[in-house]
XYZ file of C-alpha atoms in Angstrom:
613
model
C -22.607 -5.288 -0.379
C -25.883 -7.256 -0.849
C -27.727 -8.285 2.039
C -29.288 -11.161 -0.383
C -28.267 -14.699 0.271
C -25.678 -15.964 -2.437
C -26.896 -18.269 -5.046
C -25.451 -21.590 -5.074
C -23.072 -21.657 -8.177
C -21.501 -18.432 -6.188
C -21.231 -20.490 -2.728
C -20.202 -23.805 -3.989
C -16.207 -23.058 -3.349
C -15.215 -22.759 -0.064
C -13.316 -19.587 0.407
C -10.042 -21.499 1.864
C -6.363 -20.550 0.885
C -4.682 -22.238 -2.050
C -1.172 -21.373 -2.336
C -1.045 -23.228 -5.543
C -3.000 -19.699 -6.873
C 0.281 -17.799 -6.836
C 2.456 -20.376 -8.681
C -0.532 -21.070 -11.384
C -0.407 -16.813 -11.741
C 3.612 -17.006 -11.982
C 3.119 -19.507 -14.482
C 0.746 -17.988 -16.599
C 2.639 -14.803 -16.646
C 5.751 -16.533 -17.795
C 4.159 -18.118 -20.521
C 1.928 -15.291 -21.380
C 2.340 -12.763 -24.573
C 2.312 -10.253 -22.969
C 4.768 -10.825 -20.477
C 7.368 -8.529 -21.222
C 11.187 -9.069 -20.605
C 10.032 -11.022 -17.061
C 11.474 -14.177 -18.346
C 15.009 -11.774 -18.896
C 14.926 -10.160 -15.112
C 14.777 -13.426 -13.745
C 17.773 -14.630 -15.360
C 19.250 -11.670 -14.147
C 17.808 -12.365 -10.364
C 19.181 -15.643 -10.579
C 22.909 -14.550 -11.797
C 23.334 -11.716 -9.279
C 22.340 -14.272 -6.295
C 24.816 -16.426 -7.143
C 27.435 -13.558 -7.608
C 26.447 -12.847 -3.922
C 26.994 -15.980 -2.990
C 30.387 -16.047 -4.871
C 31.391 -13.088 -2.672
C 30.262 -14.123 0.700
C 32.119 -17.076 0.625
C 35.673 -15.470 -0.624
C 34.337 -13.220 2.424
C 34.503 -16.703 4.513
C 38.425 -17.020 3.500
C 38.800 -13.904 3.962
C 37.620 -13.321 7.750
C 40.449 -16.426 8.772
C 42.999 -14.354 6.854
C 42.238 -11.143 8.486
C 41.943 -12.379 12.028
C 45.069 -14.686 12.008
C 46.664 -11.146 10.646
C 45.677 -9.681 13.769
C 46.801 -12.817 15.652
C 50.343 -12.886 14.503
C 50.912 -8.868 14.453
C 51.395 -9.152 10.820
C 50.621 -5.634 9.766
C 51.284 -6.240 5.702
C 49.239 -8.908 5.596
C 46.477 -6.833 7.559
C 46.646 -3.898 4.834
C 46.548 -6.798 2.276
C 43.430 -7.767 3.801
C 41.789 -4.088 3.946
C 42.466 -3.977 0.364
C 40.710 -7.505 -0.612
C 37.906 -6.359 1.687
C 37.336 -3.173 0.163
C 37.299 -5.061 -3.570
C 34.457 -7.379 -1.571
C 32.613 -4.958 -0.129
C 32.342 -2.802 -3.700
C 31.319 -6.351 -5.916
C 29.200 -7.151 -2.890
C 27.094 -3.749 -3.130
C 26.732 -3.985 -6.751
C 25.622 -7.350 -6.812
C 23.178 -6.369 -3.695
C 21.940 -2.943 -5.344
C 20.847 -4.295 -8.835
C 19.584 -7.690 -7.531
C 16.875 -5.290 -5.577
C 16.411 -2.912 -8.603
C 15.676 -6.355 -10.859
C 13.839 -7.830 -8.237
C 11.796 -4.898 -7.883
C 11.217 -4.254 -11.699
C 9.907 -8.246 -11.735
C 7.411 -7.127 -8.666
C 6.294 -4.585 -10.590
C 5.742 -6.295 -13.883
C 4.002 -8.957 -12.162
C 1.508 -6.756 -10.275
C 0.535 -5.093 -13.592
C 0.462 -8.029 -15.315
C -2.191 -9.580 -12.690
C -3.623 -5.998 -11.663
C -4.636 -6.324 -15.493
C -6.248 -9.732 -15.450
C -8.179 -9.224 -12.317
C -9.306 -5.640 -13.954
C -10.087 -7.404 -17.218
C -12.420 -10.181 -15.808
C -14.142 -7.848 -12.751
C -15.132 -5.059 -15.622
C -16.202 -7.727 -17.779
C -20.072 -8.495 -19.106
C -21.414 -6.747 -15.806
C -19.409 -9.007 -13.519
C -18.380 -6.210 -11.242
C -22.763 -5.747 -10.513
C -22.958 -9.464 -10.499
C -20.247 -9.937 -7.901
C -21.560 -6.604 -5.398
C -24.925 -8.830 -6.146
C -24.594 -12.221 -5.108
C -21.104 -13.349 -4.133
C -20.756 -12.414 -0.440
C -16.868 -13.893 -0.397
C -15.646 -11.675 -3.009
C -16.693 -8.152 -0.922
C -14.147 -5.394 -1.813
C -12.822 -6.302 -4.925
C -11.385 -3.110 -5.432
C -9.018 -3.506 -2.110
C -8.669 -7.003 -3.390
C -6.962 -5.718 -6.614
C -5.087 -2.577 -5.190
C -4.127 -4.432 -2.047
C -3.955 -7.980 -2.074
C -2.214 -8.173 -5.996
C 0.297 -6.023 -4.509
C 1.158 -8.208 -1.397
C 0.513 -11.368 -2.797
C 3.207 -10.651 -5.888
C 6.278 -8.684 -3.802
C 6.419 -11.013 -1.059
C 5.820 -13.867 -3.627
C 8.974 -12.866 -5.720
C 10.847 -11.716 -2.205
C 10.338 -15.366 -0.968
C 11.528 -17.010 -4.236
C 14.347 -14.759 -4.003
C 14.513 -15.527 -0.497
C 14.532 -19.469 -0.693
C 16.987 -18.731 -3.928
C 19.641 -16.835 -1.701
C 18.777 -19.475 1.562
C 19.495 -22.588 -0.147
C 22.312 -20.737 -2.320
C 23.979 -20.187 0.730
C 23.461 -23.813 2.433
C 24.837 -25.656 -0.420
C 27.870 -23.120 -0.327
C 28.630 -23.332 2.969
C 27.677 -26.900 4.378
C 30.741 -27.772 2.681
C 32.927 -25.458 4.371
C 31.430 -25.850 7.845
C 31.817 -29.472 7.183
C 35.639 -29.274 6.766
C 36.059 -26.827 9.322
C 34.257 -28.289 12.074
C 35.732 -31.517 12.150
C 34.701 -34.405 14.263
C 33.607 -34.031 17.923
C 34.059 -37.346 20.345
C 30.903 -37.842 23.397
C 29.896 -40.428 25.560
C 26.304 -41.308 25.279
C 25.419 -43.836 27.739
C 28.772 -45.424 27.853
C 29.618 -45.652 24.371
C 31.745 -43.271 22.469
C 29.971 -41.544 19.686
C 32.285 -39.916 16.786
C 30.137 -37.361 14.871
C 31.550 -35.829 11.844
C 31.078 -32.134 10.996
C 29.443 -31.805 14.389
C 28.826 -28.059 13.659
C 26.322 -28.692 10.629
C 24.495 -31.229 12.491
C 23.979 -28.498 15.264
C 23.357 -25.915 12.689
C 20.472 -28.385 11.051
C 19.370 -28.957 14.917
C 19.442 -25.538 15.893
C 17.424 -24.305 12.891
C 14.640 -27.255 13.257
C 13.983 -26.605 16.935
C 13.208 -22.752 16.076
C 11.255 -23.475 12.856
C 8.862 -26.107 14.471
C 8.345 -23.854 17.454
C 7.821 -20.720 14.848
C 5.474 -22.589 13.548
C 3.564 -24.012 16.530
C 3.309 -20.156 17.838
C 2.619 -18.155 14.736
C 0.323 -20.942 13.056
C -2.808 -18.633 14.036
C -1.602 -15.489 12.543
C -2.729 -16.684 8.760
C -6.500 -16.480 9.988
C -6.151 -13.596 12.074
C -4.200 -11.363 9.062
C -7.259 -12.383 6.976
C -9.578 -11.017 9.774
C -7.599 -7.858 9.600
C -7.356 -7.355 6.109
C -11.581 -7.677 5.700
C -12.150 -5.369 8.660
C -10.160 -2.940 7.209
C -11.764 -2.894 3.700
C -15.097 -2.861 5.268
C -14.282 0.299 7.155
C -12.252 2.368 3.634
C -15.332 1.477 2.655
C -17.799 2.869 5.604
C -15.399 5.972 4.924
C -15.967 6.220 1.107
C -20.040 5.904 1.795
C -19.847 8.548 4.270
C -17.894 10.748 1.611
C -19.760 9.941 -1.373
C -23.242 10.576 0.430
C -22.244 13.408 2.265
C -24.619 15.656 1.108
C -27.681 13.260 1.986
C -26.341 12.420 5.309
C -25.920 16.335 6.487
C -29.622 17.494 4.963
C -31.243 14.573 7.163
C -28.872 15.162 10.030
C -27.352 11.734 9.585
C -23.920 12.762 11.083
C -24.429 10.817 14.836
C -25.717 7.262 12.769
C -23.125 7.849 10.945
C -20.472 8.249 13.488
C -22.201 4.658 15.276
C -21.695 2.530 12.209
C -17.791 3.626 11.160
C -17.323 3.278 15.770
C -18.841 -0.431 14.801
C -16.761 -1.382 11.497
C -13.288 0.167 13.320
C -13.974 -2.044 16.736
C -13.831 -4.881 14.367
C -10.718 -3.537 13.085
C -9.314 -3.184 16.562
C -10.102 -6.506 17.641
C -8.807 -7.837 14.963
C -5.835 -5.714 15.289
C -5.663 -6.894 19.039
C -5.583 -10.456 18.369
C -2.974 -10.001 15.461
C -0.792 -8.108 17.884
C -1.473 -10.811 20.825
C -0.134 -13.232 18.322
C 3.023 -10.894 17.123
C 3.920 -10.443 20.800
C 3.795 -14.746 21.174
C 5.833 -14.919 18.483
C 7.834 -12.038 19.152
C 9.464 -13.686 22.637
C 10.480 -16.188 20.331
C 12.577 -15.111 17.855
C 14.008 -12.523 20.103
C 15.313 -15.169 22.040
C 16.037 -17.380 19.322
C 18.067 -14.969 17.441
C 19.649 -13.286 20.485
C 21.215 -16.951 21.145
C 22.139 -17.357 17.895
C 24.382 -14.756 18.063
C 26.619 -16.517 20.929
C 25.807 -20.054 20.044
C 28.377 -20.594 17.047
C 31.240 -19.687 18.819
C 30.372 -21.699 21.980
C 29.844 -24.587 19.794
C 33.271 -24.245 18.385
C 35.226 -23.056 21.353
C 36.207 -26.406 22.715
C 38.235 -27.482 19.554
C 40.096 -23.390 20.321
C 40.830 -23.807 23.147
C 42.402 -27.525 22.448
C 44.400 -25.907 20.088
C 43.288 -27.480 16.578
C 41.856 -23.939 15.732
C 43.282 -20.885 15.360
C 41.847 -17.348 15.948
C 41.108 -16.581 12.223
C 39.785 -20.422 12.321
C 36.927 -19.774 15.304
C 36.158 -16.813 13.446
C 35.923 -18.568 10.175
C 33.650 -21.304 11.686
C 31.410 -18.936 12.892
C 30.444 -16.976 9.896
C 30.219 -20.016 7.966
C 28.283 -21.125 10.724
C 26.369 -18.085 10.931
C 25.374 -18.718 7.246
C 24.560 -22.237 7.414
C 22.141 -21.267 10.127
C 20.702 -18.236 8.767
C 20.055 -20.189 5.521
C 18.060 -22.945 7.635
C 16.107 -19.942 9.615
C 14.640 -18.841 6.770
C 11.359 -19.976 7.409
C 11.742 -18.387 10.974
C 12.513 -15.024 9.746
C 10.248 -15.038 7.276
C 6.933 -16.142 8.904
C 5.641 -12.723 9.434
C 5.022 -11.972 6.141
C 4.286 -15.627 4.989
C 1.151 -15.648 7.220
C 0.341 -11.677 5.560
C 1.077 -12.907 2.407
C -0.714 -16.355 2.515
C -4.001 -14.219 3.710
C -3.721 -12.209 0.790
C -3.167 -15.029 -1.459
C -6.532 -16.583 0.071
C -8.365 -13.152 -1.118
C -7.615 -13.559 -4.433
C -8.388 -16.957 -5.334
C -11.791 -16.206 -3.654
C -11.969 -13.439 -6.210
C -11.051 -15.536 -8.704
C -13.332 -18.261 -7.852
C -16.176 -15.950 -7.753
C -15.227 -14.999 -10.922
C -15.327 -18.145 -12.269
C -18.405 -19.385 -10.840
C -19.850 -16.584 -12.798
C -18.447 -17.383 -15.919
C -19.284 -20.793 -15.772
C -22.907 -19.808 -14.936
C -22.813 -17.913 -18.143
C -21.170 -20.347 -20.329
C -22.829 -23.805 -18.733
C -25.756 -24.681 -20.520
C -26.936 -27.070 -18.469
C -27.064 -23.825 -15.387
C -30.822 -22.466 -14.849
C -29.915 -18.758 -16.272
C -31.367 -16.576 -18.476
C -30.432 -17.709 -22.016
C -29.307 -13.797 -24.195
C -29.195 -14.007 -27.598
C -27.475 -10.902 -29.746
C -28.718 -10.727 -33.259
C -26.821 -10.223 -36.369
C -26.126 -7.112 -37.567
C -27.387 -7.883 -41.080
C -30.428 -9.606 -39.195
C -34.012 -7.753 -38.353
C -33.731 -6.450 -35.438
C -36.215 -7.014 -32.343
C -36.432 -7.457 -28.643
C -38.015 -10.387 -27.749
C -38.960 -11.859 -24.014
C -39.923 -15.346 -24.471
C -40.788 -17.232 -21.907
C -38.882 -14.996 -19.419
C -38.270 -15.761 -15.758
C -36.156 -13.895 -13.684
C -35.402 -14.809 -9.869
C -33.575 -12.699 -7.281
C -30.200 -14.708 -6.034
C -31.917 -16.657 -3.740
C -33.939 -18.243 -5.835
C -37.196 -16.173 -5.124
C -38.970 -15.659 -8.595
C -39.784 -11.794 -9.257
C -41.296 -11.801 -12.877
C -42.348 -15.087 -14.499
C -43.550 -16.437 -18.001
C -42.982 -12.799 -19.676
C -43.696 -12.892 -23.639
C -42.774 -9.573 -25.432
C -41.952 -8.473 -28.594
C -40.930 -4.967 -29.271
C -40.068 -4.264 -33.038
C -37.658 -1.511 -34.135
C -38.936 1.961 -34.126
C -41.644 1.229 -31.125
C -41.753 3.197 -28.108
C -43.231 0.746 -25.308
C -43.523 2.008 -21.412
C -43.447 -0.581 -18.742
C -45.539 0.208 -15.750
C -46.237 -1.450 -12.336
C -46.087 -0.814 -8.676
C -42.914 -0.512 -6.626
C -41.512 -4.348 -6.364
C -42.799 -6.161 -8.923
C -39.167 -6.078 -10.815
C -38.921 -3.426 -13.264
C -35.722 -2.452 -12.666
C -34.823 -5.889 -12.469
C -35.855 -6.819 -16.053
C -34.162 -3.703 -16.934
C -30.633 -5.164 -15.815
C -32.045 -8.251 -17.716
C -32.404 -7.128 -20.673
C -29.005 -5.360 -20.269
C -27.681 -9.197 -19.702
C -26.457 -7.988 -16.338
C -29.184 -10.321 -14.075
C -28.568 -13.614 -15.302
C -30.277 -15.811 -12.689
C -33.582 -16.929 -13.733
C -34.971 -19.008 -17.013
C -36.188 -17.996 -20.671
C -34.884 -16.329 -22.891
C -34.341 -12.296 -24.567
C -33.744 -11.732 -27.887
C -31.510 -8.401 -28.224
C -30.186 -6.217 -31.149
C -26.318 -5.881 -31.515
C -25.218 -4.565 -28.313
C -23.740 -1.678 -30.350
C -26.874 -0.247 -31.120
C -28.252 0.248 -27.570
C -28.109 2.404 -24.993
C -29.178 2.559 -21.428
C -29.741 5.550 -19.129
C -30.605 4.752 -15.098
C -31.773 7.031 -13.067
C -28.332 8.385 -11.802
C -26.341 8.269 -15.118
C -22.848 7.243 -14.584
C -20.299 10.570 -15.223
C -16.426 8.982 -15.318
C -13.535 11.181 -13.874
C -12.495 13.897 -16.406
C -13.369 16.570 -18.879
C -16.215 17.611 -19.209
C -16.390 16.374 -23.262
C -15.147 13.029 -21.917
C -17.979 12.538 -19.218
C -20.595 13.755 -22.709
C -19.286 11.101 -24.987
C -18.615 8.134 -22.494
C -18.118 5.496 -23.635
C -17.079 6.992 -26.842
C -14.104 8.964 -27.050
C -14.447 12.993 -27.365
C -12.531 12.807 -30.464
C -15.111 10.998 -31.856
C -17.464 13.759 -32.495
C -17.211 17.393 -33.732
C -16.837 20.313 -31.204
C -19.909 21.721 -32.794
C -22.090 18.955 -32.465
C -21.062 18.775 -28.413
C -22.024 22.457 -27.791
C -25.117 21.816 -29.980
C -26.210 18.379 -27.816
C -25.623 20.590 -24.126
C -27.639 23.508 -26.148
C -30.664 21.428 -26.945
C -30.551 19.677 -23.620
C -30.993 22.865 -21.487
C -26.955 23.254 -20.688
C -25.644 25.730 -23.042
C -24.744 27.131 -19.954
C -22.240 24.345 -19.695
C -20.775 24.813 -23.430
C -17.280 26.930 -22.486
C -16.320 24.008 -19.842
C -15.982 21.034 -22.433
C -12.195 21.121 -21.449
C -12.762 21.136 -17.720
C -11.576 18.608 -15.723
C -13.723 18.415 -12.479
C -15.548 15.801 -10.630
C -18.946 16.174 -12.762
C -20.985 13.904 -10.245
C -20.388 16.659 -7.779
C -20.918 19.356 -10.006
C -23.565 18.667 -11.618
C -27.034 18.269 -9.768
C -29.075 15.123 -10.374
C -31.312 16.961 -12.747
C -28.143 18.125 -14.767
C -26.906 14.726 -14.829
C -29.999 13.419 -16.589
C -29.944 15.704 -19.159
C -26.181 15.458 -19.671
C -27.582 11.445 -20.074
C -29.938 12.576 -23.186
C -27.327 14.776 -24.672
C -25.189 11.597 -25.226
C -28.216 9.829 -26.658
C -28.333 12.982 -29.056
C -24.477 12.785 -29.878
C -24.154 8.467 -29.990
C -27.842 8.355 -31.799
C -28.725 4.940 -30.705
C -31.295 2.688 -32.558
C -32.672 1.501 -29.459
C -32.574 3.234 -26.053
C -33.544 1.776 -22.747
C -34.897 4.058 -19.704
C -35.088 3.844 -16.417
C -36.614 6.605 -14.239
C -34.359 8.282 -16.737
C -36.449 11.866 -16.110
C -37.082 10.762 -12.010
C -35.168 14.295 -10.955
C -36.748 16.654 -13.647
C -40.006 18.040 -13.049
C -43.003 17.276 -15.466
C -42.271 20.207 -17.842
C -38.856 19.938 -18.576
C -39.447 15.902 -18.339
C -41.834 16.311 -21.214
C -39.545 18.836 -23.053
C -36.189 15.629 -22.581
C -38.622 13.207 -24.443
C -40.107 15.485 -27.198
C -36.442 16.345 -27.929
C -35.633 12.369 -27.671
C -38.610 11.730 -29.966
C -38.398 14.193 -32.895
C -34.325 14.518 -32.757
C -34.212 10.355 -33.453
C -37.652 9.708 -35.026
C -36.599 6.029 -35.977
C -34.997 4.831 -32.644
C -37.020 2.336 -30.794
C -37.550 3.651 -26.834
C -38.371 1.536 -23.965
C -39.089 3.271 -20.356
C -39.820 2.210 -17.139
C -41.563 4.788 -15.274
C -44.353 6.001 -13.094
C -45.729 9.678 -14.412
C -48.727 9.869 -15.934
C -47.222 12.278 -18.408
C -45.142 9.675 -19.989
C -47.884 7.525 -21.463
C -47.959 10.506 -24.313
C -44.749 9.712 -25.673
C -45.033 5.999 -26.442
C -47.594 3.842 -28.366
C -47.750 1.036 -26.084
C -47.798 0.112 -22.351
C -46.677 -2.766 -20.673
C -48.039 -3.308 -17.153
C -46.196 -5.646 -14.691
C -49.023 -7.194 -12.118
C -48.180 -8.685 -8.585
C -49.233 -12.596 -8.643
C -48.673 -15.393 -6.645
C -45.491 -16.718 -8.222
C -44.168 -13.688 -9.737
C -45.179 -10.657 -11.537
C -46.741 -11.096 -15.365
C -47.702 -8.601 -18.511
C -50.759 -7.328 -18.401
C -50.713 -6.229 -21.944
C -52.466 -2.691 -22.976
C -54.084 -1.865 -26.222
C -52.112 0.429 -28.084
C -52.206 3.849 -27.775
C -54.167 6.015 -29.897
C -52.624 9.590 -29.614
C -55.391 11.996 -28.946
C -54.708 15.599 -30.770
C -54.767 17.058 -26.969
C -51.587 15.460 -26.483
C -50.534 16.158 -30.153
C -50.979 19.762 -29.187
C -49.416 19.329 -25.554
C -46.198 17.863 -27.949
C -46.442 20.629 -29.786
C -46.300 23.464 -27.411
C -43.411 21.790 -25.552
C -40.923 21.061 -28.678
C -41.952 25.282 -29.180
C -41.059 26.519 -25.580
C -37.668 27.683 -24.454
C -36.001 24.868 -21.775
C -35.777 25.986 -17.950
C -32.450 25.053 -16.181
C-alpha cells in the first residue's frame, strides 16, 4: 500500500456502508446478458418455499390429529397418522434438499457473475497500479474480491431466502393462530378488556421486545466485523511479503524485523478479534435467554384456555407449533443478526471498491479533471511520441516533472537520463497511461505496437512458453522461433523446458528474467519498445550484448530507455536529460549523438562474441 496521501477525486466518497450496493448488483445481474438461467433458479427458489410452506402447515393439522390419537387411545388413527407423517416428512426433505441445491447454484452464479465485474474493472487500463497508488480505502482488493464477493452474495441470497420463508410462514400461520387462540378476557384497571387472537398479539409482542433489544446489543458488531475483516487482510498480506521476499529477508538477516511487524499486524487482529467476541458474548446472553424462553412460552400462553377445557391435547399442541412458527417467522431478524452485521461489513468493502473504481474512471473520462490528457493514434496515421506540454504530479499534488516537450519519431532510439528522483520512472508509467494525475498531454502510437519491459519483468504462472509469449498466447508463434528467441538471448539452456510448468519468478534469477524480457521483444517484434532499467541485473558485457541483439534483430523499431550506465549512450542517437528545478524536473535536451567508429567497433565485437549465462 502507498504511504502517499490520496488525491482528492479518490477521497471525495466517504467509505460508509450502502446496502443499496447489493440490490443495485442483484439488479444488474438479473437484467444482464450474461446472466445465465439466474432468472430460472429463482423461480425455482420461490416455488419450493412455498411447497415448504404447503407442508408445514398440513404438518400443523397434523400434530392436533396425532396428539388427540394419543389422547383418546385410538391406535388406528395413530398408525394413520405415522403414515401421513412419513408422506410429510419425504415431500418435506425434497422440497428442503433442492431448495438448498438451487439456492446454492444462484450463490454461485452470482459470485461469478460479480467476481467477474470486479475482475474486469480492477485489471482494467492500469487501475489495479492506480488503486495500490492512491486510493488508501480500497487496500486489498484482492481479499475484497475473493472474500467479501463471496460473503456479501451467499448471505445476500440466504437472507432473501430467509425473509421469503419468514414472511411465507407468518402469512400462513397468523391465520391459524388467530382461530386457534381465541379471545382472552383481563382486567386492566377496572375495565374488562376482550382481545381477540390473544396468542398473535403475544407472538408480535414477544418477537418486538427481542428484536429491539437484538438490536440495541449487537448494533456495534457492523463496525467491529469491518475492523476484523481489514486486520486480517493486512496481515495475509504481511504473510505473502514475507513469502514473496524471502530470499532478501534471509541474506540481510531480516528474520527478527520481520517477526516484529507480522507480532504488530496480528495484535490488531486480536484486538479486533477481542472486541468482536466481547460483543458476541453481549449478544450471546441474549438470545440464549430469549430462545431458551421461547421454548416454554407458547404453551404457558395457551395453558389457561387447557386447562378450562376449550382445548384439547392435540389443540395445545397445535397452538404451539403454529405458535412456534408465527414467532420464529417474527425472530428472524434476531436469528439472523450475526451474519447481517458480517455481511453488511462486507457489503461496505465493496462499494468502497467500487467507488474507488469509479472515482478513477471518472478522473479518466471527466474532461474538466486536471489529468494527463493520452491520445492513441490511428493505425493508418504517422506514428510519433509526443510530450507536449507535460506535467506530471505525484497523488498529492506535488509536481515531479513539469512543462516537458518531446518528440520522438519512429525508428529513434532516445535515452532519458537524470539523477535518482527527478521522475523517470514516473514518466515511464506516463507514457504507459498508467500515472494519470498531472496536466499536458502524450501523443502515443496504437497501443498494439508497444511494448514495455521494467526492471523486474512480470513472468505469469505457467509454462514456460506461456511466461515467453505473455501476453500473447504460445500458440501464436512457431516452436522454432521460441527455442531460437531463448538461443539468441543467452538461454538455450532453457530450450527443452518450454512445456514446464513451474513458478518462473522463482526459477529464474533476476538476470534470467531480463533476458527472458528481450526474448519476447524478439518473438512479439514491437515497433516501439519502452525500457526501464531493463538491463539493471546484467553486467556491462552481456548488457551491451541484450541491446546489440535488440538493435540489429529489429533495425526499424523505435527504443526509448531510462537508464544510468555509461555504456548505454552507444546504443541510441539521442539523450534526454531530466534536471532537478524548483517546481519540477525539465529536459535538458542533448545534441544528437554522433557514433564514433570506437563504439562502432565496440558494437561490433559484441554482436561477434559468444553470450555468458
Amino acid at each position: 500500500m502507498s504511504d502517499q496521501p490520496a488525491s482528492p477525486a479518490l477521497a471525495g466518497r466517504p467509505a460508509t456502508p450502502d446496502m443499496r450496493g447489493a440490490w443495485r448488483w442483484l439488479r444488474e445481474w438479473l437484467t444482464a446478458k450474461d446472466r445465465g438461467n439466474a432468472r430460472l433458479l429463482i423461480l425455482g427458489v420461490v416455488a419450493l418455499t412455498i411447497a415448504q410452506v404447503i407442508v408445514q402447515m398440513r404438518f400443523n393439522t397434523w400434530n392436533r390429529d396425532f396428539f388427540n390419537a394419543l389422547d383418546k387411545r385410538d391406535s388406528g388413527a395413530f398408525r394413520q397418522q405415522i403414515m401421513v407423517f412419513l408422506m410429510l416428512a419425504a415431500a418435506s426433505m425434497a422440497a428442503a434438499v433442492y431448495q438448498l441445491y438451487l439456492k446454492q447454484l444462484l450463490q454461485l452464479g452470482w459470485r461469478e457473475w460479480l467476481t467477474r465485474r470486479f475482475s474486469e474493472g480492477w485489471l482494467h487500463d492500469g487501475r489495479q497500479y492506480q488503486l495500490e497508488a492512491g486510493a488508501a480505502e480500497a487496500d486489498n482488493p484482492d481479499q475484497r474480491i475473493a472474500e467479501d464477493v463471496r460473503v456479501a452474495t451467499e448471505l445476500a441470497i440466504e437472507f432473501t431466502v430467509g425473509l421469503l420463508i419468514s414472511a411465507s410462514m407468518l402469512v400462513a400461520f397468523v391465520g391459524i393462530l388467530w382461530s386457534l387462540s381465541g379471545p382472552l378476557d383481563i382486567v386492566l384497571a377496572g375495565y374488562n378488556v376482550h382481545v381477540a387472537g390473544y396468542m398473535v398479539w403475544a407472538a408480535v409482542l414477544y418477537a418486538c421486545i427481542g428484536s429491539g433489544l437484538t438490536w440495541l446489543v449487537g448494533r456495534p458488531m457492523v463496525g467491529l466485523n469491518v475492523r476484523r475483516t481489514t486486520a486480517e487482510a493486512d496481515f495475509r498480506f504481511g504473510l505473502t511479503r514475507a513469502r514473496e521476499g524471502g530470499e532478501s529477508i534471509a541474506l540481510i538477516r531480516g528474520e527478527a524485523d520481520e517477526r516484529r511487524g507480522l507480532t504488530l499486524l496480528f495484535g490488531e487482529v486480536r484486538d479486533a478479534v477481542r472486541n468482536l467476541m466481547r460483543s458476541q458474548r453481549n449478544l450471546m446472553w441474549l438470545t440464549s435467554a430469549y430462545g431458551t424462553l421461547a421454548m416454554i412460552f407458547p404453551t404457558v400462553v395457551a395453558a389457561p384456555a387447557y386447562f378450562a377445557g376449550a382445548m384439547t391435547l392435540g389443540g395445545l399442541m397445535q397452538v404451539g407449533a403454529a405458535f412456534g412458527q408465527v414467532q420464529a417467522a417474527l425472530n428472524w431478524f434476531v436469528d439472523s443478526f450475526p451474519r447481517i452485521a458480517e455481511w453488511r461489513s462486507a457489503v461496505s468493502r465493496l462499494v468502497a471498491f467500487q467507488d474507488a473504481l469509479d472515482d478513477l474512471e471518472a478522473v479518466a473520462t471527466d474532461p474538466t479533471q486536471p489529468t494527463i490528457v493520452m491520445e492513441e493514434l490511428a493505425a493508418d496515421a504517422p506514428h510519433r511520441l509526443e510530450l507536449d506540454a507535460l506535467e506530471i504530479a505525484f497523488i498529492d499534488g506535488t509536481t515531479v516533472i513539469a512543462d516537458a516537450f518531446a518528440v520522438i519519431e519512429p525508428g529513434e532510439r532516445v535515452l532519458i537520463k537524470g539523477e535518482s528522483g527527478t521522475g523517470k520512472s514516473t514518466l515511464f508509467r506516463a507514457i504507459g497511461g498508467l500515472w494519470p494525475w498531472g496536466g499536458g498531454r502524450i501523443v502515443t502510437p496504437p497501443r498494439t505496437d508497444m511494448a514495455f519491459l521494467p526492471q523486474r519483468p512480470y513472468l505469469p504462472l505457467g509454462t514456460l512458453a506461456g511466461t515467453l509469449c505473455y501476453p500473447a498466447s504460445p500458440d501464436d508463434f512457431e516452436p522454432q522461433a521460441k527455442v531460437d528467441a531463448l538461443t539468441q538471448v543467452g538461454l538455450g539452456h532453457l530450450t527443452e523446458r518450454l512445456a514446464e510448468d513451474q513458478r518462473w519468478d522463482r526459477v529464474l534469477s533476476l538476470g534470467e528474467q531480463q533476458r527472458l524480457a528481450f526474448a519476447r521483444l524478439l518473438l512479439q517484434k514491437p515497433a516501439w519498445i519502452f525500457l526501464d532499467e531493463a538491463t539493471a541485473a546484467l553486467d556491462e558485457p552481456n548488457q551491451d550484448a541484450m541491446m546489440t541483439l535488440l538493435t540489429e534483430a529489429l533495425p526499424n523499431s523505435a527504443i526509448v530507455s531510462i537508464g544510468h550506465r555509461p555504456g548505454l549512450e552507444a546504443f541510441h542517437t539521442r539523450t534526454l536529460t531530466l534536471e532537478k528545478r524548483e517546481g519540477g524536473a525539465r529536459f535538458r535536451r542533448a545534441a544528437p549523438r554522433v557514433v564514433s567508429d570506437r563504439t562502432k567497433r565496440r558494437r561490433a565485437r559484441v554482436a561477434t562474441a559468444s553470450l555468458s549465462v
